Short mmCIF file of C-alpha atoms in Angstrom, two decimals:
data_model
loop_
_atom_site.label_atom_id
_atom_site.label_comp_id
_atom_site.label_asym_id
_atom_site.label_seq_id
_atom_site.Cartn_x
_atom_site.Cartn_y
_atom_site.Cartn_z
CA MET K 1 127.10 96.10 147.34
CA GLY K 2 126.76 97.50 150.79
CA LYS K 3 123.59 99.04 152.53
CA ILE K 4 122.61 100.76 149.44
CA ASN K 5 119.87 98.79 147.64
CA ILE K 6 120.19 98.78 143.89
CA THR K 7 116.48 97.90 143.38
CA ASP K 8 115.54 101.11 145.12
CA THR K 9 114.89 104.32 143.34
CA TYR K 10 117.16 107.29 144.26
CA ILE K 11 116.56 111.15 143.63
CA ILE K 12 118.22 114.36 143.94
CA ASN K 13 117.49 115.52 147.51
CA PRO K 14 114.66 118.23 147.17
CA ALA K 15 116.51 120.08 149.91
CA TYR K 16 118.91 121.04 147.01
CA LYS K 17 118.49 122.59 143.51
CA ILE K 18 120.70 122.90 140.61
CA ARG K 19 120.39 126.26 138.94
CA ASN K 20 121.86 127.49 135.47
CA ASP K 21 124.64 130.04 136.12
CA LYS K 22 125.16 130.82 132.52
CA LYS K 23 128.67 129.17 132.00
CA ARG K 24 128.19 126.38 134.56
CA CYS K 25 125.55 125.06 136.83
CA VAL K 26 125.54 125.64 140.72
CA ILE K 27 124.43 123.43 143.46
CA THR K 28 122.53 125.46 146.09
CA ASN K 29 119.90 124.94 148.75
CA ASN K 30 116.42 124.78 147.33
CA ASN K 31 114.25 127.92 147.85
CA SER K 32 113.96 128.89 151.59
CA PHE K 33 110.19 128.21 151.99
CA LEU K 34 110.55 124.59 150.89
CA LEU K 35 113.10 124.03 153.54
CA HIS K 36 111.24 126.09 156.11
CA PRO K 37 109.06 123.10 157.39
CA LYS K 38 111.10 120.58 159.22
CA TRP K 39 111.01 117.87 156.62
CA GLU K 40 112.80 114.63 156.86
CA ILE K 41 114.92 115.44 154.02
CA ASN K 42 116.34 118.57 155.81
CA ASP K 43 118.09 116.35 158.44
CA GLU K 44 121.83 116.59 158.23
CA ILE K 45 122.09 118.51 154.95
CA SER K 46 124.71 121.12 153.84
CA GLU K 47 123.39 124.49 154.41
CA ASN K 48 124.02 128.03 152.76
CA ILE K 49 125.88 126.51 149.83
CA SER K 50 126.44 127.76 146.35
CA TRP K 51 128.94 125.44 144.75
CA THR K 52 129.95 125.16 141.10
CA LEU K 53 128.92 121.63 139.56
CA ASN K 54 131.18 119.50 137.41
CA PRO K 55 129.26 119.34 133.99
CA TYR K 56 129.86 115.73 133.78
CA LEU K 57 128.12 115.16 137.11
CA GLU K 58 125.15 117.06 135.86
CA TYR K 59 124.80 114.38 133.09
CA ILE K 60 125.19 111.64 135.60
CA PHE K 61 122.53 113.21 137.95
CA SER K 62 120.00 113.48 135.25
CA PHE K 63 119.52 109.74 135.19
CA PHE K 64 118.20 109.98 138.82
CA ASP K 65 114.86 111.15 137.47
CA GLY K 66 112.71 109.28 139.90
CA LYS K 67 111.68 106.66 137.24
CA ARG K 68 114.68 104.46 137.24
CA THR K 69 116.00 102.23 139.84
CA LEU K 70 119.68 102.40 140.65
CA GLU K 71 120.15 98.94 139.06
CA LYS K 72 118.76 100.28 135.78
CA ILE K 73 120.97 103.37 135.97
CA LEU K 74 124.02 101.04 136.50
CA GLU K 75 122.99 99.04 133.56
CA GLU K 76 122.65 102.07 131.46
CA PHE K 77 126.02 103.38 132.23
CA VAL K 78 127.69 100.06 131.59
CA GLU K 79 126.52 100.42 128.07
CA ILE K 80 127.95 103.73 127.51
CA SER K 81 131.25 103.50 129.61
CA ASP K 82 134.23 101.32 130.04
CA LEU K 83 133.46 100.68 133.79
CA SER K 84 131.92 97.73 135.36
CA LYS K 85 128.64 97.68 137.31
CA GLU K 86 130.72 97.34 140.46
CA GLU K 87 133.14 100.18 139.69
CA LEU K 88 130.07 102.49 138.72
CA PHE K 89 128.46 101.64 142.14
CA LYS K 90 131.51 102.66 143.91
CA ILE K 91 131.49 105.96 142.27
CA PHE K 92 127.59 106.55 142.53
CA SER K 93 127.54 105.40 146.26
CA LYS K 94 129.80 108.46 147.27
CA PHE K 95 126.74 110.74 146.92
CA ILE K 96 123.95 108.36 147.87
CA GLU K 97 122.93 109.08 151.44
CA ASN K 98 126.46 110.40 151.96
CA LYS K 99 126.83 111.81 155.61
CA GLU K 100 129.85 114.19 154.63
CA ASN K 101 130.39 116.56 151.83
CA GLN K 102 132.32 114.87 148.89
CA ILE K 103 134.81 116.25 146.42
CA ILE K 104 134.46 114.61 143.07
CA ASN K 105 137.17 114.94 140.32
CA ILE K 106 136.11 113.94 136.78
CA SER K 107 137.94 114.93 133.60
CA TYR K 108 140.15 117.55 135.77
CA TYR K 109 136.86 119.34 136.97
CA TYR K 110 136.61 119.26 140.68
CA SER K 111 133.22 119.50 142.26
CA PRO K 112 131.88 119.30 145.81
CA ILE K 113 128.71 117.51 146.47
CA PRO K 114 126.79 118.24 149.60
CA LYS K 115 125.62 115.81 152.22
CA ARG K 116 122.62 113.42 151.54
CA PHE K 117 122.65 114.50 147.73
CA LEU K 118 120.96 111.59 146.51
CA ILE K 119 118.18 109.94 148.84
CA LYS K 120 115.77 107.15 148.42
CA LYS K 121 112.41 108.10 146.86
CA THR K 122 109.56 107.57 149.33
CA LYS K 123 105.91 108.57 149.20
CA LYS K 124 106.62 111.23 151.80
CA ILE K 125 108.86 113.13 149.35
CA VAL K 126 107.45 115.23 146.55
CA TYR K 127 109.67 114.67 143.61
CA ARG K 128 110.82 117.67 141.70
CA ASN K 129 112.97 117.61 138.54
CA ILE K 130 115.56 120.05 139.51
CA LEU K 131 117.46 119.80 136.22
CA GLU K 132 114.40 121.03 134.36
CA GLY K 133 115.20 123.74 131.99
CA ILE K 134 118.98 122.97 132.05
CA ASP K 135 120.43 122.00 128.53
CA ILE K 136 123.02 119.70 129.82
CA SER K 137 124.44 119.20 126.20
CA THR K 138 125.62 122.82 126.14
CA MET K 139 127.21 122.96 129.33
CA LEU K 140 130.68 121.56 128.08
CA LYS K 141 130.78 124.01 125.30
CA ASP K 142 132.03 127.05 127.21
CA VAL K 143 132.24 125.90 130.86
CA ASP K 144 133.79 128.15 133.53
CA MET K 145 134.77 126.17 136.63
CA GLN K 146 137.23 128.84 137.79
CA THR K 147 135.36 132.14 138.29
CA MET K 148 134.39 132.47 141.82
CA ARG K 149 131.96 135.22 141.41
CA GLU K 150 128.52 134.03 140.12
CA TYR K 151 127.20 135.07 136.90
CA ILE K 152 123.79 135.24 138.48
CA PRO K 153 123.40 136.20 142.18
CA ASN K 154 121.98 133.40 144.33
CA SER K 155 120.34 135.53 147.01
CA ILE K 156 119.45 139.02 148.14
CA VAL K 157 118.36 140.72 151.26
CA ILE K 158 115.86 143.59 150.98
CA MET K 159 115.91 146.08 153.80
CA VAL K 160 112.43 147.33 153.80
CA ASN K 161 113.02 150.04 156.63
CA ASN K 162 115.58 151.15 159.04
CA THR K 163 113.21 151.81 162.02
CA CYS K 164 112.45 150.01 165.22
CA VAL K 165 110.34 149.97 168.32
CA THR K 166 113.51 150.17 170.48
CA ASP K 167 116.67 152.06 170.68
CA CYS K 168 119.31 149.36 171.46
CA ILE K 169 122.52 150.57 172.98
CA TYR K 170 124.25 147.69 170.85
CA CYS K 171 122.50 148.65 167.66
CA TYR K 172 124.80 148.24 164.57
CA ALA K 173 122.14 149.77 162.08
CA ASN K 174 122.52 153.20 160.69
CA THR K 175 119.14 154.42 161.91
CA SER K 176 120.21 158.11 161.67
CA HIS K 177 120.12 158.05 157.74
CA LYS K 178 116.80 159.49 156.66
CA VAL K 179 115.42 157.78 153.78
CA GLU K 180 113.61 160.26 151.52
CA LYS K 181 111.99 157.92 149.10
CA SER K 182 111.54 154.28 149.90
CA LEU K 183 110.92 151.56 147.30
CA SER K 184 107.26 151.32 146.65
CA PHE K 185 105.70 147.97 147.64
CA GLU K 186 104.99 147.41 143.90
CA ARG K 187 108.60 147.62 143.16
CA ILE K 188 109.50 145.24 145.89
CA LYS K 189 107.07 142.86 144.36
CA GLU K 190 108.83 143.13 140.94
CA ILE K 191 112.26 142.56 142.45
CA ILE K 192 110.91 139.32 144.18
CA LYS K 193 109.40 138.05 141.07
CA GLU K 194 112.65 138.85 139.16
CA ALA K 195 114.81 137.12 141.55
CA SER K 196 112.50 133.90 141.18
CA LEU K 197 112.73 134.00 137.38
CA LEU K 198 116.71 134.13 137.86
CA GLY K 199 116.54 130.96 139.84
CA MET K 200 117.85 132.64 143.01
CA ASN K 201 117.19 130.56 146.14
CA ASP K 202 116.35 133.19 148.66
CA VAL K 203 114.94 136.69 149.12
CA GLU K 204 115.40 137.75 152.80
CA ILE K 205 113.68 140.65 154.32
CA GLY K 206 115.87 142.78 156.58
CA GLY K 207 115.27 145.89 158.61
CA GLY K 208 114.76 147.87 160.92
CA ASP K 209 111.85 145.58 162.23
CA PHE K 210 109.76 143.61 160.07
CA PHE K 211 106.44 144.35 161.86
CA VAL K 212 107.15 148.12 161.77
CA TYR K 213 106.99 147.91 157.90
CA LYS K 214 103.60 149.12 157.05
CA HIS K 215 103.08 146.53 154.20
CA TRP K 216 104.26 143.56 156.22
CA LYS K 217 100.97 141.60 155.97
CA LYS K 218 100.93 141.86 152.06
CA LEU K 219 104.66 141.09 151.95
CA LEU K 220 104.22 137.68 153.53
CA PRO K 221 102.04 136.02 150.94
CA GLU K 222 104.16 137.64 148.25
CA LEU K 223 107.25 136.06 149.27
CA ILE K 224 105.54 132.65 149.92
CA LYS K 225 104.26 132.74 146.36
CA TYR K 226 107.60 132.43 145.07
CA GLU K 227 108.76 129.90 147.69
CA TYR K 228 110.72 132.18 149.83
CA ALA K 229 110.58 131.85 153.60
CA PRO K 230 110.05 135.11 155.44
CA TYR K 231 112.91 135.04 158.14
CA ILE K 232 111.28 137.23 160.85
CA SER K 233 113.51 138.68 163.53
CA THR K 234 111.60 141.21 165.64
CA LYS K 235 111.60 143.25 168.93
CA VAL K 236 107.94 144.11 168.57
CA PRO K 237 105.85 142.58 171.28
CA ILE K 238 103.83 139.76 169.63
CA THR K 239 100.10 140.29 169.57
CA GLN K 240 97.17 137.98 168.74
CA GLU K 241 96.60 139.89 165.48
CA ILE K 242 100.26 139.12 164.48
CA ILE K 243 99.83 135.51 165.40
CA ASP K 244 96.48 135.28 163.30
CA VAL K 245 98.46 136.61 160.32
CA LEU K 246 101.30 134.33 160.80
CA LYS K 247 99.19 131.32 161.16
CA ALA K 248 97.15 132.24 157.89
CA ASN K 249 100.46 132.29 155.98
CA ASN K 250 101.86 129.08 157.45
CA ILE K 251 104.78 130.67 159.13
CA LYS K 252 106.36 127.89 161.12
CA GLY K 253 109.00 129.93 163.23
CA ILE K 254 110.15 133.37 164.31
CA GLN K 255 113.08 134.97 166.08
CA LEU K 256 112.76 137.17 169.21
CA SER K 257 115.44 139.22 170.69
CA ILE K 258 115.00 139.15 174.48
CA ASP K 259 118.00 140.13 176.53
CA SER K 260 116.71 139.90 179.93
CA VAL K 261 113.69 139.37 182.00
CA ASP K 262 114.62 142.15 184.47
CA ASN K 263 112.75 145.28 183.75
CA ASP K 264 115.61 147.65 185.03
CA GLU K 265 118.10 145.69 182.69
CA ILE K 266 115.79 145.92 179.63
CA GLN K 267 115.13 149.70 180.09
CA LYS K 268 118.80 150.35 180.18
CA ILE K 269 119.71 148.16 177.31
CA LEU K 270 116.62 148.96 174.87
CA ASN K 271 115.70 152.45 176.08
CA VAL K 272 112.09 151.28 176.38
CA ASP K 273 109.16 152.00 178.85
CA GLU K 274 108.31 149.92 181.94
CA LYS K 275 105.39 148.23 180.10
CA TYR K 276 107.48 146.87 177.31
CA LEU K 277 108.84 143.63 178.90
CA GLU K 278 105.44 142.41 180.15
CA LYS K 279 104.20 142.70 176.61
CA VAL K 280 107.09 140.81 175.12
CA LYS K 281 106.55 137.98 177.80
CA HIS K 282 102.96 137.81 176.96
CA GLY K 283 103.92 137.54 173.22
CA VAL K 284 106.01 134.52 173.93
CA LYS K 285 103.03 132.86 175.49
CA LEU K 286 100.82 133.65 172.55
CA LEU K 287 103.53 132.09 170.28
CA ASP K 288 103.74 128.97 172.26
CA ASP K 289 100.01 128.54 172.32
CA ALA K 290 99.87 128.77 168.65
CA LYS K 291 102.65 126.11 168.26
CA ILE K 292 104.90 128.50 166.36
CA GLU K 293 108.64 127.58 166.81
CA ILE K 294 110.60 130.36 168.75
CA THR K 295 114.31 131.12 168.55
CA ILE K 296 115.62 133.60 171.00
CA LYS K 297 118.65 135.71 170.64
CA PRO K 298 119.78 137.43 173.78
CA VAL K 299 122.71 140.01 173.53
CA ILE K 300 124.83 140.17 176.48
CA THR K 301 126.13 143.73 177.68
CA LYS K 302 127.53 144.92 180.81
CA TYR K 303 123.94 145.46 182.26
CA ASN K 304 122.78 141.69 181.87
CA ASP K 305 125.96 139.73 181.97
CA SER K 306 125.54 138.39 185.53
CA ILE K 307 124.91 134.55 186.10
CA ALA K 308 121.75 135.58 187.91
CA SER K 309 120.32 137.59 185.03
CA VAL K 310 121.10 134.75 182.35
CA THR K 311 119.82 131.99 184.62
CA ASN K 312 116.50 134.00 185.23
CA LEU K 313 116.22 134.41 181.49
CA LEU K 314 116.78 130.71 180.67
CA ASN K 315 114.38 129.61 183.41
CA PHE K 316 111.65 131.95 182.00
CA LEU K 317 112.10 130.64 178.54
CA SER K 318 112.58 126.81 179.53
CA GLN K 319 108.91 126.86 180.51
CA PHE K 320 107.75 127.22 176.85
CA GLU K 321 107.49 124.15 174.55
CA MET K 322 108.05 126.15 171.33
CA VAL K 323 111.34 127.73 172.54
CA LYS K 324 113.63 125.48 170.56
CA THR K 325 116.88 127.39 170.24
CA ILE K 326 118.68 130.09 172.23
CA ASN K 327 121.54 131.80 170.68
CA ILE K 328 123.40 134.29 173.28
CA ALA K 329 125.61 136.71 171.52
CA PRO K 330 128.17 139.01 173.27
CA GLY K 331 127.44 142.65 172.23
CA SER K 332 130.19 143.75 169.88
CA TYR K 333 131.47 147.07 168.43
CA SER K 334 128.80 149.19 166.68
CA ILE K 335 130.00 151.66 164.05
CA TYR K 336 127.06 153.79 164.89
CA LYS K 337 126.94 153.67 168.57
CA PRO K 338 129.54 154.35 171.32
CA PHE K 339 131.31 151.12 172.39
CA ASN K 340 130.53 151.67 176.11
CA PHE K 341 128.18 148.71 176.68
CA SER K 342 130.54 145.71 176.45
CA SER K 343 130.56 142.97 178.82
CA ASN K 344 134.05 141.27 179.27
CA VAL K 345 135.72 138.03 178.24
CA LYS K 346 135.81 136.63 181.83
CA LYS K 347 132.01 137.13 182.34
CA ILE K 348 131.16 135.70 178.79
CA ASP K 349 133.27 132.72 179.72
CA LYS K 350 131.28 132.15 182.95
CA ILE K 351 128.10 132.39 180.95
CA ARG K 352 129.47 129.75 178.50
CA GLU K 353 130.00 127.44 181.49
CA LEU K 354 126.51 128.01 182.76
CA VAL K 355 125.10 127.15 179.38
CA LYS K 356 127.13 124.02 179.18
CA SER K 357 125.68 122.83 182.44
CA TYR K 358 122.25 124.04 181.49
CA ASN K 359 122.22 122.02 178.14
CA THR K 360 122.41 118.84 180.19
CA LYS K 361 118.97 119.33 181.56
CA THR K 362 116.98 120.90 178.76
CA SER K 363 116.01 119.99 175.29
CA ILE K 364 116.47 123.55 174.12
CA LYS K 365 119.46 124.05 171.93
CA ILE K 366 121.41 126.82 173.73
CA ASN K 367 124.82 128.22 172.58
CA VAL K 368 127.02 131.15 173.16
CA GLN K 369 128.45 132.66 170.08
CA GLY K 370 132.02 133.69 169.93
CA GLY K 371 133.17 137.01 171.27
CA ASN K 372 135.13 139.71 169.46
CA THR K 373 138.42 139.10 171.16
CA TYR K 374 142.05 140.07 170.61
CA SER K 375 144.57 137.51 169.11
CA ASP K 376 148.37 138.20 168.82
CA LYS K 377 149.99 137.73 165.49
CA GLU K 378 151.18 134.19 165.97
CA THR K 379 147.65 132.98 166.90
CA ARG K 380 146.29 134.96 163.79
CA LEU K 381 149.01 133.27 161.52
CA ILE K 382 147.93 129.70 162.64
CA ALA K 383 144.20 130.60 162.16
CA ALA K 384 144.82 132.23 158.75
CA LYS K 385 146.29 128.86 157.55
CA GLY K 386 142.71 127.22 157.80
CA ARG K 387 140.67 130.25 157.02
CA LYS K 388 138.33 129.25 154.24
CA SER K 389 135.47 131.88 154.70
CA LEU K 390 134.37 133.95 151.92
CA CYS K 391 132.34 136.99 152.14
CA SER K 392 129.14 136.40 149.97
CA GLY K 393 128.77 140.25 149.24
CA ASN K 394 129.06 140.78 145.59
CA VAL K 395 130.05 137.17 144.96
CA THR K 396 126.79 135.30 145.67
CA SER K 397 124.55 137.92 147.10
CA PHE K 398 123.83 141.66 147.69
CA TYR K 399 122.04 143.79 150.00
CA VAL K 400 119.07 146.34 149.11
CA LEU K 401 118.66 149.32 151.21
CA PRO K 402 115.18 150.88 151.81
CA ASP K 403 115.64 153.47 149.02
CA GLY K 404 116.67 150.88 146.52
CA LYS K 405 120.40 151.52 146.61
CA VAL K 406 122.35 148.33 146.59
CA THR K 407 125.42 147.56 148.62
CA ILE K 408 127.41 144.33 149.55
CA CYS K 409 126.57 144.12 153.24
CA GLU K 410 123.92 145.45 155.60
CA GLN K 411 126.24 147.04 157.90
CA MET K 412 127.88 148.99 154.99
CA TYR K 413 124.70 150.80 154.54
CA TRP K 414 125.07 153.99 152.32
CA HIS K 415 128.96 153.93 152.31
CA PRO K 416 129.54 155.36 148.87
CA PHE K 417 132.48 152.90 147.87
CA PHE K 418 130.21 150.00 148.25
CA ILE K 419 127.11 151.20 146.39
CA LEU K 420 126.66 148.89 143.39
CA GLY K 421 123.60 150.27 141.74
CA ASP K 422 119.87 151.31 142.41
CA LEU K 423 117.04 148.94 142.07
CA SER K 424 114.56 151.77 142.00
CA LYS K 425 116.01 152.29 138.46
CA GLN K 426 117.75 149.14 137.39
CA SER K 427 117.08 145.38 137.23
CA ILE K 428 118.82 142.83 139.31
CA MET K 429 121.10 141.75 136.50
CA GLU K 430 121.94 145.38 135.50
CA VAL K 431 123.24 146.05 138.88
CA TRP K 432 124.98 142.72 139.11
CA ASN K 433 126.85 143.38 135.98
CA SER K 434 127.22 147.18 136.50
CA GLU K 435 130.67 148.75 136.13
CA LYS K 436 130.75 149.51 139.89
CA ALA K 437 130.02 145.94 140.90
CA LEU K 438 132.70 144.47 138.51
CA ASN K 439 135.26 146.98 139.62
CA LEU K 440 134.57 146.21 143.22
CA TRP K 441 135.31 142.44 142.64
CA ASN K 442 138.42 143.32 140.58
CA PHE K 443 139.40 145.84 143.22
CA SER K 444 143.27 145.85 142.49
CA GLN K 445 146.43 146.38 144.71
CA GLU K 446 147.31 149.53 143.02
CA GLU K 447 143.99 151.14 144.25
CA VAL K 448 144.82 150.32 147.80
CA LYS K 449 146.13 153.27 150.08
CA THR K 450 149.89 153.25 150.82
CA SER K 451 148.91 153.42 154.57
CA SER K 452 147.26 150.02 154.31
CA PRO K 453 149.41 146.74 154.81
CA CYS K 454 147.40 145.20 151.79
CA LYS K 455 149.37 147.48 149.61
CA THR K 456 152.42 145.39 149.57
CA CYS K 457 150.98 142.05 150.78
CA ASN K 458 152.09 138.97 148.70
CA GLU K 459 148.78 137.28 149.54
CA PHE K 460 146.42 140.13 148.19
CA GLU K 461 145.07 138.27 145.16
CA LYS K 462 144.45 134.91 147.18
CA CYS K 463 142.86 136.89 150.06
CA ARG K 464 140.67 139.31 148.09
CA ARG K 465 139.52 136.82 145.53
CA GLY K 466 139.92 133.60 147.59
CA LEU K 467 139.87 133.41 151.40
CA GLY K 468 138.25 136.81 151.56
CA ASN K 469 138.73 139.90 153.77
CA CYS K 470 135.85 141.40 155.74
CA TRP K 471 135.30 144.88 154.61
CA ARG K 472 132.97 145.59 157.53
CA PHE K 473 135.39 144.50 160.15
CA ALA K 474 138.15 146.75 158.49
CA ILE K 475 135.88 149.66 158.79
CA ALA K 476 134.93 149.04 162.21
CA ALA K 477 138.41 148.69 163.41
CA TYR K 478 140.14 151.40 161.43
CA GLY K 479 137.38 153.88 160.34
CA GLU K 480 135.26 154.34 157.23
CA GLU K 481 137.94 156.06 155.29
CA ASN K 482 140.25 153.00 155.77
CA TYR K 483 137.84 150.28 154.04
CA ASP K 484 140.91 148.99 152.25
CA TYR K 485 142.79 147.95 155.40
CA PRO K 486 142.83 144.06 156.28
CA SER K 487 140.35 142.66 158.71
CA PRO K 488 141.75 142.84 162.39
CA ASP K 489 141.83 139.09 162.33
CA CYS K 490 144.54 139.28 159.50
CA PRO K 491 148.14 138.48 160.71
CA TYR K 492 149.32 141.44 159.00
CA ALA K 493 146.79 143.86 160.46
CA PRO K 494 147.89 146.98 162.22
CA GLU K 495 147.17 147.62 165.89
CA VAL K 496 143.59 148.41 166.49
CA THR K 497 143.53 151.74 168.32
CA LYS K 498 139.74 152.06 168.66
CA PRO K 499 137.58 150.12 171.35
CA TYR K 500 136.97 147.24 169.03
CA PHE K 501 137.76 144.15 170.95
CA THR K 502 135.76 142.94 173.94
CA PRO K 503 137.79 143.78 177.17
CA ASP K 504 139.44 140.85 178.98
CA GLU K 505 137.81 141.83 182.27
#
């Protein structure tokens, strides 16, 4: 029967969980803090998933309870089905230590199953019954396998502030909006607790800058209490005081934004004083000494796009053991800042070649993210055929602004069309089921402006409630008033007249 040993006990991988979504169950990643340490179970798993689960599979998976061997489970299913042990083994083996996602069809219900869904139970793995509290017997009575928008959101981001220690030329944040009354820390605690009670797998904290938020020291343990990992991305120079708090809360990693190790370049890009860079470099050393994993995200602009600048940055970072990942991102169009800082495609390609060479001599994972480049209509048509991305905003998640207003995406900020509700006055589910939220999901072609190509597009329903259309990109390319235009990567998108794309050279 292959490499799978039927005398072993297999369990649902604790890297995942199954949560009740009212009329169906959803497979998603387990709460973020449980995945934060580099467990063995986290290797080669599917990430950022939220997939509707076939109710018959819920029943099957309930047998993998950590008490029965695979052989015992097979014997029990032989008694209640018309299949032989060999036939059942063939079915079950598709999601035992599976290296790829699987699509399973039972009784006309299709369901994706993530990688390594069932794994061997070992002493290292703390077993958790992730089907606890789910009444499987009720799942087939009124099951909904079709609705894409979840009945209960899976994650939220709480933007605790919109302030920072730098004034980056490429900043995409709406820092000019003055928040008159921010959510109280007590209210934020209530929201985190409600998210946990609803079974949501993540509460992220956004900004502004995490360490500028005055309650950040109290916020860390509050998130961890509900098994949510604080994802910290900062431009604040790290101090020993910060290190001590991170260590006390068992924070394993942090992301720093360091664009250059040249003082003149940093001052032009971030508008900081001449002492800032040395403080940042000292902070990297403190993190390294504390054995806290470091991810670096440099943003490339016309001021730091030379091979010499990038090489100097990589050489500086490579001396630190705890720098594990470097994600280089070309600076892209900001709705709130003039787009006069861009590098160009030719220079980004040269940086890509440099990184390719550098990766052969370092253990650090270095990559260059895709640039925002122009494609002709034919190229966009080909790309659209395989496009499967779906905006999670108002489908599985939402974004909470510092004053409690809820929107679908951080870069929409206070755009009135996308405000779904207000968590300073409402609960999570009141916002999720609000008339505004439901109307936005059901946004109809009749509501589209006549000037938008979406008005007469035959693929409107498939796109808006299937493949997805990025509202943010549409606004960036065509203006805030043209939110109902297609994203510029759409084959039918009109010509972009704004300085939106990264120039060729």
